[in-house]
């Protein structure tokens, strides 16, 4: 396993021959509160991972024992003038869009608190694995703002408009069992097993065709919100990118020869 640090607060670890990248939030003294510096590091790490063709899956984790991420660094925000806050906004947005726009599947491994921007980082992932200590929520309106890291758009896509409205307007925190019941998280595991289970899922995904998986993610994301006919056109376009690929040829050959595929990744 190799490690690379982005800024002071983000650590990237490589697993499974470099095909699984773990993006670890590593600001333990602040329970991973997202400062401007941390936001830049997340965005920078995502840019590097998105450009690395060896990476097939990303797992978003935390090094803090009791928190995934408690959201924006409100102490920093309190020190900013209005003009500084306006200049900081693109920096903050880049962290969330960096995770959201990764071309490979992204799995969040959540334990403890995932609140505000912390939960929005998880919502930016494709799958959320949480352990039974997880507490999630979007409490922004309780401090005079609104979920600005994608929460107002990503949450209703998960749980529907009315449920999202209730959660955003009340600013309430949701514990793990209810979060799984409502669809706020996807997989619920025993305490302390979120990272292990997320990495195991990532390894399974990484064993599949990287061309097929990237195209499937593209079709899933681009098809959201479209009517069925338009969505099927998105799917067909994605199919055409894989139908004549080296991965497709290798996959069919390996199936017929009853062996494990050796994906060319193109």
XYZ file of C-alpha atoms in Angstrom, residues 40-169:
130
model
C -8.371 22.761 -1.803
C -6.730 19.485 -0.815
C -9.894 17.462 -1.487
C -10.302 19.113 -4.886
C -6.643 18.553 -5.744
C -6.773 14.909 -4.746
C -9.926 14.376 -6.816
C -8.327 15.989 -9.863
C -5.306 13.694 -9.573
C -7.425 10.577 -9.029
C -9.758 11.443 -11.896
C -6.816 11.690 -14.280
C -5.237 8.407 -13.147
C -6.428 5.616 -15.455
C -5.165 2.965 -13.025
C -7.753 4.054 -10.441
C -10.994 2.113 -10.795
C -12.735 2.947 -7.495
C -12.338 5.623 -4.808
C -13.273 5.118 -1.146
C -13.829 8.257 0.935
C -12.884 7.655 4.579
C -11.965 9.459 7.791
C -9.013 9.028 10.143
C -11.030 10.371 13.098
C -12.468 7.736 15.426
C -15.709 9.579 16.213
C -16.480 11.524 13.055
C -16.532 11.248 9.309
C -16.762 15.032 8.884
C -18.666 17.637 10.911
C -19.086 20.023 7.965
C -17.729 23.451 7.195
C -15.161 25.047 9.478
C -17.452 27.584 11.151
C -14.605 29.097 13.152
C -12.892 30.009 9.897
C -16.165 31.188 8.377
C -16.775 33.457 11.370
C -13.471 35.243 10.716
C -14.242 36.026 7.055
C -15.598 39.322 5.792
C -18.440 39.226 3.285
C -15.970 39.790 0.461
C -13.704 37.010 1.727
C -16.653 34.641 2.079
C -17.642 35.326 -1.519
C -14.094 34.583 -2.702
C -14.024 31.422 -0.610
C -17.217 30.027 -2.154
C -15.627 28.574 -5.335
C -12.924 26.974 -3.199
C -15.556 25.244 -1.090
C -17.641 24.180 -4.085
C -14.628 22.633 -5.793
C -14.279 20.068 -3.001
C -17.837 18.789 -3.384
C -17.894 18.864 -7.175
C -14.493 17.168 -7.176
C -15.970 14.143 -5.421
C -19.230 14.291 -7.376
C -17.544 14.417 -10.779
C -15.037 11.616 -10.309
C -15.470 9.338 -13.359
C -15.161 6.139 -11.306
C -17.446 4.796 -8.564
C -16.982 6.471 -5.185
C -17.946 4.810 -1.905
C -18.239 6.734 1.366
C -17.296 4.922 4.583
C -19.146 6.777 7.340
C -18.932 6.458 11.095
C -19.791 8.948 13.806
C -20.859 12.413 12.766
C -21.459 13.220 9.097
C -23.167 16.573 9.315
C -23.716 19.497 6.967
C -20.906 19.605 4.464
C -19.677 16.294 5.826
C -22.888 14.576 4.860
C -22.822 16.417 1.529
C -19.415 14.864 0.809
C -21.005 11.465 1.437
C -24.027 12.367 -0.710
C -21.612 13.208 -3.528
C -20.539 9.557 -3.537
C -22.318 6.763 -5.412
C -22.767 4.471 -2.405
C -22.713 5.236 1.333
C -21.607 2.513 3.749
C -22.242 3.463 7.386
C -21.636 1.770 10.691
C -24.065 1.858 13.604
C -22.398 4.889 15.216
C -23.237 7.094 12.231
C -25.263 10.269 12.760
C -26.118 12.181 9.589
C -27.966 15.364 8.779
C -28.058 18.753 7.102
C -28.366 21.266 9.963
C -27.383 24.371 7.990
C -30.635 26.310 8.433
C -30.082 26.168 12.206
C -27.041 28.433 11.759
C -28.580 30.758 9.197
C -27.421 29.229 5.919
C -28.554 26.360 3.683
C -26.942 23.165 2.432
C -24.595 24.595 -0.184
C -22.438 21.590 -1.027
C -25.080 19.916 -3.153
C -27.411 18.873 -0.345
C -30.583 20.512 -1.661
C -30.108 18.722 -4.990
C -28.573 15.375 -4.009
C -30.771 14.554 -1.021
C -34.132 14.705 -2.879
C -32.647 12.495 -5.584
C -32.073 9.909 -2.869
C -35.165 10.183 -0.707
C -37.719 12.272 -2.620
C -38.673 15.934 -2.391
C -40.952 15.806 0.652
C -38.595 13.745 2.814
C -35.663 15.949 1.837
C -37.670 19.064 2.686
C -38.516 17.708 6.127
C -34.890 16.871 6.867
C -33.501 20.183 5.579
C -36.170 22.404 7.168
